[in-house]
Structures are given as C-alpha cells and as structure tokens.
PDB file of C-alpha atoms in Angstrom:
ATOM      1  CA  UNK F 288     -18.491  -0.546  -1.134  1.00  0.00           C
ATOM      2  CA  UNK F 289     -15.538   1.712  -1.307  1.00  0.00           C
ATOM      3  CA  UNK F 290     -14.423   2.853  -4.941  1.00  0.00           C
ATOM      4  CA  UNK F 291     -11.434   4.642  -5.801  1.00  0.00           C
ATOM      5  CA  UNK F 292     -10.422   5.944  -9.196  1.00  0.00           C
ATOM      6  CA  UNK F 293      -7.228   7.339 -10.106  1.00  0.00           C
ATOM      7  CA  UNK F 294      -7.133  10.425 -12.902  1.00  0.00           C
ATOM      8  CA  UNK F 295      -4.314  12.530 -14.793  1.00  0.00           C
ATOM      9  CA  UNK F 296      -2.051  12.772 -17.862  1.00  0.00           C
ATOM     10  CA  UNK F 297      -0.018   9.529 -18.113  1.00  0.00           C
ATOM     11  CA  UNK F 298       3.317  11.348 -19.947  1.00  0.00           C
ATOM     12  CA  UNK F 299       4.964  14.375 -17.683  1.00  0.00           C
ATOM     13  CA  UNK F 300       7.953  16.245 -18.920  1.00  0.00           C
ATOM     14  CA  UNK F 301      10.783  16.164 -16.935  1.00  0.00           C
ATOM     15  CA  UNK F 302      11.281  18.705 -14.289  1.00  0.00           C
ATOM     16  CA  UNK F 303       7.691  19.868 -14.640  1.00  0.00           C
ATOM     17  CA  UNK F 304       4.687  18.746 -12.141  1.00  0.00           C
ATOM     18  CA  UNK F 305       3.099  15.613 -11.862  1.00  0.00           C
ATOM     19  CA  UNK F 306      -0.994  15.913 -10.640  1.00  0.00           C
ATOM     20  CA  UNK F 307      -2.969  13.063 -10.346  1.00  0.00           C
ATOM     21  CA  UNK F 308      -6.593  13.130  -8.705  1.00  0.00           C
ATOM     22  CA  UNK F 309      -8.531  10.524  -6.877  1.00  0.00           C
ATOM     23  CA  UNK F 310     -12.409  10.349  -6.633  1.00  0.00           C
ATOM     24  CA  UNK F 311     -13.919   8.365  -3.749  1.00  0.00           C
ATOM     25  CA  UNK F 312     -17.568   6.575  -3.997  1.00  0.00           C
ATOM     26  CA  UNK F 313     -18.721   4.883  -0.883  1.00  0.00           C
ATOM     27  CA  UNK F 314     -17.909   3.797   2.680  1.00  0.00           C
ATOM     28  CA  UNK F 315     -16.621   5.936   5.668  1.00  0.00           C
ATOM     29  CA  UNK F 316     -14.398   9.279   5.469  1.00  0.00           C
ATOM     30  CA  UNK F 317     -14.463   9.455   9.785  1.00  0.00           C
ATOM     31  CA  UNK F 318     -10.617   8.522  10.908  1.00  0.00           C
ATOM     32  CA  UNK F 319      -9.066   7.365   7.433  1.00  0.00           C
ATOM     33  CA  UNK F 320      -6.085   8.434   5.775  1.00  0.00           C
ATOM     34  CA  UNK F 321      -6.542   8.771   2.650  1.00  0.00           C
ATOM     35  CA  UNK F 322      -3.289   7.982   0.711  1.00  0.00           C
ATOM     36  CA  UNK F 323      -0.846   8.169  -2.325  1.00  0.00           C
ATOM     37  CA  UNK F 324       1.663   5.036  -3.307  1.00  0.00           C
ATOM     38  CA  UNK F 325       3.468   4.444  -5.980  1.00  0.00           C
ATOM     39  CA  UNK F 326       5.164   1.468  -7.469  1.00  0.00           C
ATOM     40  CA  UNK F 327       8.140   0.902  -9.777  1.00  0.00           C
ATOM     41  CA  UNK F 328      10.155  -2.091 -11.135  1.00  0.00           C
ATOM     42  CA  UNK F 329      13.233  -0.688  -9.396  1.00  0.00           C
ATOM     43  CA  UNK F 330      11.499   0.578  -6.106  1.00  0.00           C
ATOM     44  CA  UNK F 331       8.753  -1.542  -5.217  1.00  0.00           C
ATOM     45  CA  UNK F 332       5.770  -0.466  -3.488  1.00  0.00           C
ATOM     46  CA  UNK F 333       6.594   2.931  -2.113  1.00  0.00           C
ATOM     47  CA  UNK F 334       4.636   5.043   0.407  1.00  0.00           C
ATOM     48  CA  UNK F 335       3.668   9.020  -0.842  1.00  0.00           C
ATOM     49  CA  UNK F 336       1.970  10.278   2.178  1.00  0.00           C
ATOM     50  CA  UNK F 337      -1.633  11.208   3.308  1.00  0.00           C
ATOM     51  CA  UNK F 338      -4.232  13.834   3.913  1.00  0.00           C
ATOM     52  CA  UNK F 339      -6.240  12.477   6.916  1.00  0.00           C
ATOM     53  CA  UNK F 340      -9.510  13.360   7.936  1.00  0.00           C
ATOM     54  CA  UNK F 341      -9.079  16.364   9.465  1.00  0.00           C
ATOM     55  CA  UNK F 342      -7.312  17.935   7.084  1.00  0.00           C
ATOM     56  CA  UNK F 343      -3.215  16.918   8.664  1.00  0.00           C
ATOM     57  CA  UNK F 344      -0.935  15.517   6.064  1.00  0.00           C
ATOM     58  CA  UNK F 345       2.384  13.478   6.231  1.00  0.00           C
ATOM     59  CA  UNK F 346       4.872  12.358   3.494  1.00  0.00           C
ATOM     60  CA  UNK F 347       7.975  10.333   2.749  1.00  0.00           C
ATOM     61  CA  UNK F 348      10.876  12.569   3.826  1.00  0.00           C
ATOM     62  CA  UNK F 349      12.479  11.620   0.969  1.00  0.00           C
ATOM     63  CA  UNK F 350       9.789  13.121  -1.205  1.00  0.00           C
ATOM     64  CA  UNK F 351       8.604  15.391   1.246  1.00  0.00           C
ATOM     65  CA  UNK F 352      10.349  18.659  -0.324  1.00  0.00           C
ATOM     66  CA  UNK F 353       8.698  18.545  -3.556  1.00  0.00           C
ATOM     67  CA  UNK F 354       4.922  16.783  -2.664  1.00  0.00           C
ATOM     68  CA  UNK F 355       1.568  18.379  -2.153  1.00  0.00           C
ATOM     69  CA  UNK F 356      -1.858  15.919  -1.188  1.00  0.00           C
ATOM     70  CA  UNK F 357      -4.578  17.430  -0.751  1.00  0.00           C
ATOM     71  CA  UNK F 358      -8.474  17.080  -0.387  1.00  0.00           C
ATOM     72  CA  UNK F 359     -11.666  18.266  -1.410  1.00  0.00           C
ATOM     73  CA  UNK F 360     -14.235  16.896   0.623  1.00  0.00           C
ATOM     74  CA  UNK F 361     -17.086  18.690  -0.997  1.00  0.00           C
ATOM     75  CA  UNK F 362     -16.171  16.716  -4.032  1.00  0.00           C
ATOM     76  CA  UNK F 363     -15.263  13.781  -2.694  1.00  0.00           C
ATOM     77  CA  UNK F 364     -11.792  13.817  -4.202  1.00  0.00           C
ATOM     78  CA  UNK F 365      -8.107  14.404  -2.929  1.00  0.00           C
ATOM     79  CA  UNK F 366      -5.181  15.473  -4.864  1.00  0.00           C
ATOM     80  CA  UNK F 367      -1.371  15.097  -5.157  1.00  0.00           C
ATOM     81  CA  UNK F 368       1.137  16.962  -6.854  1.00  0.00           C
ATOM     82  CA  UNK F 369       4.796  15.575  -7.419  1.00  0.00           C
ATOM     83  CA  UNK F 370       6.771  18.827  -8.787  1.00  0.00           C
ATOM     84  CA  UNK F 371       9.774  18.980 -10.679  1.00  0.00           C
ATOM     85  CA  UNK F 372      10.097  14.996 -11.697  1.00  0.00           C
ATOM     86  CA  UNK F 373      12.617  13.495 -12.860  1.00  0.00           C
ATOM     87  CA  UNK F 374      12.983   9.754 -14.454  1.00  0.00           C
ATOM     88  CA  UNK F 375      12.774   8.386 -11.310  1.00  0.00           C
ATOM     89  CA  UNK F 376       9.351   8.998 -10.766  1.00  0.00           C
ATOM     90  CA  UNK F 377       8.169   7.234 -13.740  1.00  0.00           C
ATOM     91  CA  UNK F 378       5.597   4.627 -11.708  1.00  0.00           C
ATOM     92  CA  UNK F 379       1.889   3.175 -11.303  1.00  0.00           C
ATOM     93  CA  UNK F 380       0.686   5.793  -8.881  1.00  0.00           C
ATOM     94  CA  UNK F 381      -2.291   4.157  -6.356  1.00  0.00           C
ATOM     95  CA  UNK F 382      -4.416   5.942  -4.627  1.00  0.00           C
ATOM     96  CA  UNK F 383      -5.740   4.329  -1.406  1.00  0.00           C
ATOM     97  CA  UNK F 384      -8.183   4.767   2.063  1.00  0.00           C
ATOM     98  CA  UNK F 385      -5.361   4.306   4.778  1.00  0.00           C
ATOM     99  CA  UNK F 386      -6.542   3.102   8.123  1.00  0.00           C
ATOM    100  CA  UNK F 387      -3.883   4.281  11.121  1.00  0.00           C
ATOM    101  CA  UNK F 388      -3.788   4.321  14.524  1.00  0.00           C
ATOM    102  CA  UNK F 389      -1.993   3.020  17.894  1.00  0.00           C
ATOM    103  CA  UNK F 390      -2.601   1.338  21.054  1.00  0.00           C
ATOM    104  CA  UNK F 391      -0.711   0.157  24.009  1.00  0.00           C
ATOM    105  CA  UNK F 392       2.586   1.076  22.281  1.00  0.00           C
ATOM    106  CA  UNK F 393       1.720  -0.906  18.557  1.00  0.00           C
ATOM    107  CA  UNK F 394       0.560   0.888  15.488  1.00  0.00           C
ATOM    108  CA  UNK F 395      -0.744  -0.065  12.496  1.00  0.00           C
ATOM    109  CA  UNK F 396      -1.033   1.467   9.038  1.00  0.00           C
ATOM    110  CA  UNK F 397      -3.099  -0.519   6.279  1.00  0.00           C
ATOM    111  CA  UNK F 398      -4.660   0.154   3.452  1.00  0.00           C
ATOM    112  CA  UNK F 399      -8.366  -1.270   2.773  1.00  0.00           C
ATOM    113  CA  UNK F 400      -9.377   0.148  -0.366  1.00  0.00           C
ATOM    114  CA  UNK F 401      -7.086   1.173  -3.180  1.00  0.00           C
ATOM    115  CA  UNK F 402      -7.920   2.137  -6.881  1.00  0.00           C
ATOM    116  CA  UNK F 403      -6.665   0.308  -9.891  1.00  0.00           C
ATOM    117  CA  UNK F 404      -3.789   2.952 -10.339  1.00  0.00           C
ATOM    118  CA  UNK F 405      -2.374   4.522 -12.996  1.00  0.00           C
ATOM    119  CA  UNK F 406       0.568   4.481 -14.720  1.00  0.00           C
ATOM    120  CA  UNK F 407       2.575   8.078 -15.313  1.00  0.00           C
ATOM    121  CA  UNK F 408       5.720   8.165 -17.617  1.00  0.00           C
ATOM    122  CA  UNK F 409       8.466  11.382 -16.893  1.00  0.00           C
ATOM    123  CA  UNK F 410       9.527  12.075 -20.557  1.00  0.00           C
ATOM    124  CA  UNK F 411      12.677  14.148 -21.228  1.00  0.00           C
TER     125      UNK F 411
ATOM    126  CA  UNK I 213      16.112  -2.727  -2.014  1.00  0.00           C
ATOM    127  CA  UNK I 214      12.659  -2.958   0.646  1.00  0.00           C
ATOM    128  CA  UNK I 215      12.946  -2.488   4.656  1.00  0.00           C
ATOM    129  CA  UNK I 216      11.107  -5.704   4.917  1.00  0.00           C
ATOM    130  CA  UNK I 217      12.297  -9.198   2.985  1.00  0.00           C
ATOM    131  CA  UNK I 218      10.075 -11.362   1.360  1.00  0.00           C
ATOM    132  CA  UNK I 219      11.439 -14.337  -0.851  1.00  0.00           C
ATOM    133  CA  UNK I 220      11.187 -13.043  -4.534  1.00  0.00           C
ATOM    134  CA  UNK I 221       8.921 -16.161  -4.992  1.00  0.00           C
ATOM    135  CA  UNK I 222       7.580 -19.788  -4.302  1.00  0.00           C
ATOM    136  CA  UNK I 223       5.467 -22.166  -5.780  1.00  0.00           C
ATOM    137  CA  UNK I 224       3.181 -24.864  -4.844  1.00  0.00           C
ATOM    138  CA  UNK I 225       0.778 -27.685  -6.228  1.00  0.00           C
ATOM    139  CA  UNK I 226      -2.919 -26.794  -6.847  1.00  0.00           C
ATOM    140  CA  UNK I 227      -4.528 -28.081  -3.222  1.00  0.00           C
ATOM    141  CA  UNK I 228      -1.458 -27.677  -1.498  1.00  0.00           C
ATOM    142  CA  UNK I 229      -0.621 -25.425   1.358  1.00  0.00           C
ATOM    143  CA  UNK I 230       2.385 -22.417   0.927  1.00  0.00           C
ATOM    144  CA  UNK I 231       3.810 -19.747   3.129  1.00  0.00           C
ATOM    145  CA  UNK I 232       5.057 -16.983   2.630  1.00  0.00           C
ATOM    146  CA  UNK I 233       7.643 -15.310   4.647  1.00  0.00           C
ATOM    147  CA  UNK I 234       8.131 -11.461   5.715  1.00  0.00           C
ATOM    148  CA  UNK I 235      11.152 -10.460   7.535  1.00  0.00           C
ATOM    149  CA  UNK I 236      11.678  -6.958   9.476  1.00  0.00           C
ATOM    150  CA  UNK I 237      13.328  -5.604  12.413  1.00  0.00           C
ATOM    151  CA  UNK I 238      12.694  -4.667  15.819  1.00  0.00           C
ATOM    152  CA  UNK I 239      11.623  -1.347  14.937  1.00  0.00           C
ATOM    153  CA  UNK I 240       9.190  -2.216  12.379  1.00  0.00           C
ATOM    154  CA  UNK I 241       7.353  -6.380  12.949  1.00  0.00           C
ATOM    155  CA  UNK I 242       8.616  -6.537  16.034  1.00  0.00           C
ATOM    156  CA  UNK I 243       6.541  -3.723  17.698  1.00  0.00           C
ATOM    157  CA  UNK I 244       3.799  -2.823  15.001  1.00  0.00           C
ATOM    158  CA  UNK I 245       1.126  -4.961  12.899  1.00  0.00           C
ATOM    159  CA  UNK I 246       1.685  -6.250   9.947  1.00  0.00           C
ATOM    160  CA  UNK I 247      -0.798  -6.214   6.524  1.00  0.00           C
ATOM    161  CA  UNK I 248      -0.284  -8.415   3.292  1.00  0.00           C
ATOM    162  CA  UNK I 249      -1.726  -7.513   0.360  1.00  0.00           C
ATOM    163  CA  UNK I 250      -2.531  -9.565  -2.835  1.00  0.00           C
ATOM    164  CA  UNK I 251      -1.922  -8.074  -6.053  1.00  0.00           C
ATOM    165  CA  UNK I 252      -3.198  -9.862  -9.901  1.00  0.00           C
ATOM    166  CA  UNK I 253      -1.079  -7.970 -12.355  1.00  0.00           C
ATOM    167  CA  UNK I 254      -2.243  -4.318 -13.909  1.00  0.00           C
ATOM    168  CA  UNK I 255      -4.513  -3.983 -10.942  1.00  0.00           C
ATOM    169  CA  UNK I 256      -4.091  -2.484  -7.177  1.00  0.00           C
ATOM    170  CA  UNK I 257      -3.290  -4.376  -4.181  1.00  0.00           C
ATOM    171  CA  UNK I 258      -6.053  -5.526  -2.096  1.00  0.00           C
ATOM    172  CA  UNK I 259      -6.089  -6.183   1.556  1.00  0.00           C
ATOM    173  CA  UNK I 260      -5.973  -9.750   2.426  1.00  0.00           C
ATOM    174  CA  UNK I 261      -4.531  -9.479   6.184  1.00  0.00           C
ATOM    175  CA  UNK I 262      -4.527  -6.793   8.973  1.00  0.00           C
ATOM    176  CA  UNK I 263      -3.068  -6.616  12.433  1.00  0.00           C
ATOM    177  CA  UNK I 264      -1.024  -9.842  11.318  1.00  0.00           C
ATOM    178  CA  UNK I 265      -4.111 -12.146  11.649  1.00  0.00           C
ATOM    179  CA  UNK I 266      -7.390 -10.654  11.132  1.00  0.00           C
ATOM    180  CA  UNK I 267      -9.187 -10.876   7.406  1.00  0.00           C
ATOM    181  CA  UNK I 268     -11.489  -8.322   5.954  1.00  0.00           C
ATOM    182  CA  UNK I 269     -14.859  -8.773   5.384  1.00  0.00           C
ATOM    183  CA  UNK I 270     -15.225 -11.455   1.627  1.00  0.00           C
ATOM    184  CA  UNK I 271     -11.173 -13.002   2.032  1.00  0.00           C
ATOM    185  CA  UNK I 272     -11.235 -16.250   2.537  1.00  0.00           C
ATOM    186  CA  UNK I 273     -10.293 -18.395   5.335  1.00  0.00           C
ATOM    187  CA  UNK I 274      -7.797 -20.227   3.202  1.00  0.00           C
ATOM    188  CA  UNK I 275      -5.316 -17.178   4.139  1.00  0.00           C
ATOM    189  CA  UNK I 276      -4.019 -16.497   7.300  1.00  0.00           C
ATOM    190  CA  UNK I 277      -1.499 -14.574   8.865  1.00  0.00           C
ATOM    191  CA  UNK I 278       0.840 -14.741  11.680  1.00  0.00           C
ATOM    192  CA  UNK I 279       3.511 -13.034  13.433  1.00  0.00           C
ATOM    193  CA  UNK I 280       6.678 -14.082  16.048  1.00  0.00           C
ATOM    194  CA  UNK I 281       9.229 -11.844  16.875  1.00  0.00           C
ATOM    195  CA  UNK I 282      10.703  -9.937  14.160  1.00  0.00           C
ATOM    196  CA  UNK I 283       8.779 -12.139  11.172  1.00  0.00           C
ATOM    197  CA  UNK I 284       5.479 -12.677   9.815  1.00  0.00           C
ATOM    198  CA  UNK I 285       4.373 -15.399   7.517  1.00  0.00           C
ATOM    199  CA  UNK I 286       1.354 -15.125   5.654  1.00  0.00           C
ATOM    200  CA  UNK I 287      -0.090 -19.385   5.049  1.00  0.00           C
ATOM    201  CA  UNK I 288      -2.487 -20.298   1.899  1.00  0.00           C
ATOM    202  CA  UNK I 289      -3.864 -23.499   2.119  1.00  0.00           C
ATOM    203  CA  UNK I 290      -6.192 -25.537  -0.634  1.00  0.00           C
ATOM    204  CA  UNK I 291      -3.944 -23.326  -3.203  1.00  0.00           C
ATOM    205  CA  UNK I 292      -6.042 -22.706  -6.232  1.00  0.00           C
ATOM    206  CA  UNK I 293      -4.840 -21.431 -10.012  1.00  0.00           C
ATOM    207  CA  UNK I 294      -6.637 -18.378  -8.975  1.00  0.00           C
ATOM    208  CA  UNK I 295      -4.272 -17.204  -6.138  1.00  0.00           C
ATOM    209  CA  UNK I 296      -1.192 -16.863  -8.455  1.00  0.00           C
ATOM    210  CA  UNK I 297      -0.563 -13.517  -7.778  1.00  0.00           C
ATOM    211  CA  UNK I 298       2.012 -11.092  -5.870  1.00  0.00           C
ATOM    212  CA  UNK I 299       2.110 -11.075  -2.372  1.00  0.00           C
ATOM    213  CA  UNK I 300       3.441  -8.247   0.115  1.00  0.00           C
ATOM    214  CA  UNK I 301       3.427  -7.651   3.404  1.00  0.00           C
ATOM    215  CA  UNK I 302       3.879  -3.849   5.056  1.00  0.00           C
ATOM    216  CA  UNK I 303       3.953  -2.498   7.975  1.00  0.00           C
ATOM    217  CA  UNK I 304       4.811   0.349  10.167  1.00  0.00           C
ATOM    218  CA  UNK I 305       8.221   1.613  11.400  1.00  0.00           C
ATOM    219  CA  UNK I 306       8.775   3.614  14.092  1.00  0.00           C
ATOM    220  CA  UNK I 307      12.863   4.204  13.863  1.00  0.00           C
ATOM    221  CA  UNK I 308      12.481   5.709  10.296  1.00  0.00           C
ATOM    222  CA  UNK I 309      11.222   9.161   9.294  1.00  0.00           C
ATOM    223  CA  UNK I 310       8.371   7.519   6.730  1.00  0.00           C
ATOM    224  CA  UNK I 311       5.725   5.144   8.901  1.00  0.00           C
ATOM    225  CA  UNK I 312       5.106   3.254   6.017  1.00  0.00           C
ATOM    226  CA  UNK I 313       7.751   0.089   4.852  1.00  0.00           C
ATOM    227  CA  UNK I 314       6.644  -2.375   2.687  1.00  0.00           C
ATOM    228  CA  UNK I 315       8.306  -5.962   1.436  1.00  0.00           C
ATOM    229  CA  UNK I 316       9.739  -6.185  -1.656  1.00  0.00           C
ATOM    230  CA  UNK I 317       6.866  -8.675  -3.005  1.00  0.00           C
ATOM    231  CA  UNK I 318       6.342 -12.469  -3.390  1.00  0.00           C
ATOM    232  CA  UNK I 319       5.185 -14.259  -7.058  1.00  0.00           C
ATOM    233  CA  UNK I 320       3.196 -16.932  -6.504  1.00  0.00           C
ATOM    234  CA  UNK I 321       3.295 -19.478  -8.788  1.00  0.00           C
ATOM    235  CA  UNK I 322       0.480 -22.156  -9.114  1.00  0.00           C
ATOM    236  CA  UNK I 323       2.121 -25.246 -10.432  1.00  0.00           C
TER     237      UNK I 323
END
C-alpha cells in the first residue's frame, strides 16, 4: 500500500520560503507524477505541479515563477519550495502520487494516493 | 471561484440514492476523464472514481460515475451515515496553461 506523509514548519513569515517534504512508503514509482496541492477556504483544491518519474516537472503558471518540486529518489522523498509567500498561501498543502497520461486525443490526470496534508500558516 | 461547478451541497435519507453533479466545458469534461474524490474532514482526498467510471481497487460499488457531454455526475446509492463527506470531481484541461482543474466541492449531508 502506498503511504504518503507530509513534513515542515506549519508558521512561515511572510515573504520568506515555504518547504515542505513528502516521504513515500510503498507501491510503484514507474510513470507517476508525483504531486503538490494545496487547499484553502477561499481557493479550493488547487493544483502545485509535479516532478514525474524521470525527473520533468510542471507547475501552475500562476505559481510557476516562485515554485521549486523536486525529488530524491534515493530517499524516497520529493520536495517543494513556495518562495516569497504571502497571506495567500496560507493552506493544507497535500502531497500526492499523480497518475497522467493520453490516448486517442483524451487525457487524464488523477491522483491515487495522497497524504493526510498539512496545514502551513504565512505570518506577517 | 473553480473551472468546474459542483452544487455546494445535497442531502439524502440513509438508504437512499444521491447524485452529484460536475459541470465543465468543452475543453476540460468534454474531451478528458474525469476523477471524484471523497474527502472526511482534516484528512486528504481519496480516489473514489477514475476515467469517469472505473473504481479503484477497496471503493465500493455503491459509487459510480458517469459522464455526457460537458457533465459528469458521480451516483451513491444505499447512502450510509458514513459517506457524509466532501465530494469533488477534477479533471484535465487542455485550453488552460495548468492541466489540472478541479470542482469547487460537494457536502454531503446524511439526513
């Protein structure tokens, strides 16, 4: 069974950077994506982006200027940092195992695992 | 607001059968497969539905999902207490720059 456990500091100061780290236990690394989301009264489930499993990443354009996600796959963990935050980016940050791909002109993008998130507060 | 609507909630009988409605566009349902996801409150999401019908491995086959035209509707029948949750459905988009668009979520609410 896949297991996925979100870790970092929970209060941020405001423009400073926001890392979070997510070990994986169990199940299949070949052709997942594995994945940042966050979620926020205001905002609702919102996609981060992903390292994949050969090492290519994608983000949110809207977030893509100030967002790193990155891997270790000798440890089994990936990363993300979120630099210079502002209010806004107080949310439960997820970390998940994306599953992506396309066929005959339809694509899908799912999520099959995700960890029980954790909640990071941008303090002024 | 969320790319893809979803009524903010519904309600339904214990026993009963409910659905759950996700509205998109043409880039977005009406090209790509759509997921929903369940979520108890202070935990993650889990997976409930993928490519707009098919259930992983453990959900049961009280949920189902389908998909016509530019909606899906995710259907719970033989409600129990245990399914009041959140509900949202996500999907891919192919005319905006992030693939990822999700609904703004569903309470349900076990009468």
């Amino acid at each position: 069974q896949v297991q996925l456990q979100e870790s970092g500091p929970g209060l941020v100061k405001f423009s400073e950077t926001l890392s979070l780290t997510c070990i994986v236990s169990g199940g299949s690394t070949n052709t997942v994506y594995w994945t940042w989301i966050r979620q926020s009264p205001g905002r609702g489930l919102e996609w981060i982006g992903y390292v994949s499993y050969n090492g290519n990443t994608d983000y949110d354009p809207s977030l893509k200027s100030r967002v790193l996600i990155s891997r270790d796959t000798s440890e089994n963990h990936f990363s993300l940092d979120l630099y210079s935050v502002t209010a806004a980016d107080t949310a439960v940050y997820y970390c998940a195992r994306g599953r992506r791909y396309c066929s005959a002109g339809s694509c899908r993008h799912y999520f099959d695992f995700w960890g029980p998130g954790t909640l990071v507060t941008v303090s002024s | 607001q969320s790319v893809l609507t979803q009524p903010p909630s519904v309600s339904a009988a214990p026993g009963q059968r409910v659905t759950i409605s996700c509205s998109g566009s043409s880039s977005n349902i009406g090209v790509n497969y759509v997921a929903w996801y369940q979520q108890f409150p202070g935990t993650g999401p889990k997976l409930l539905i993928y490519d707009n019908n098919s259930r992983p491995s453990g959900v049961p086959d009280r949920f189902s999902g389908s998909k016509s035209g530019t909606s899906a509707t995710l259907v719970i029948t033989g409600l129990q207490t245990g399914d009041e949750a959140d509900y949202y459905c996500g999907t891919w988009d192919k005319s905006l720059s992030t693939e990822v668009v999700f609904g703004g979520g569903t309470r349900l609410t076990v009468l």
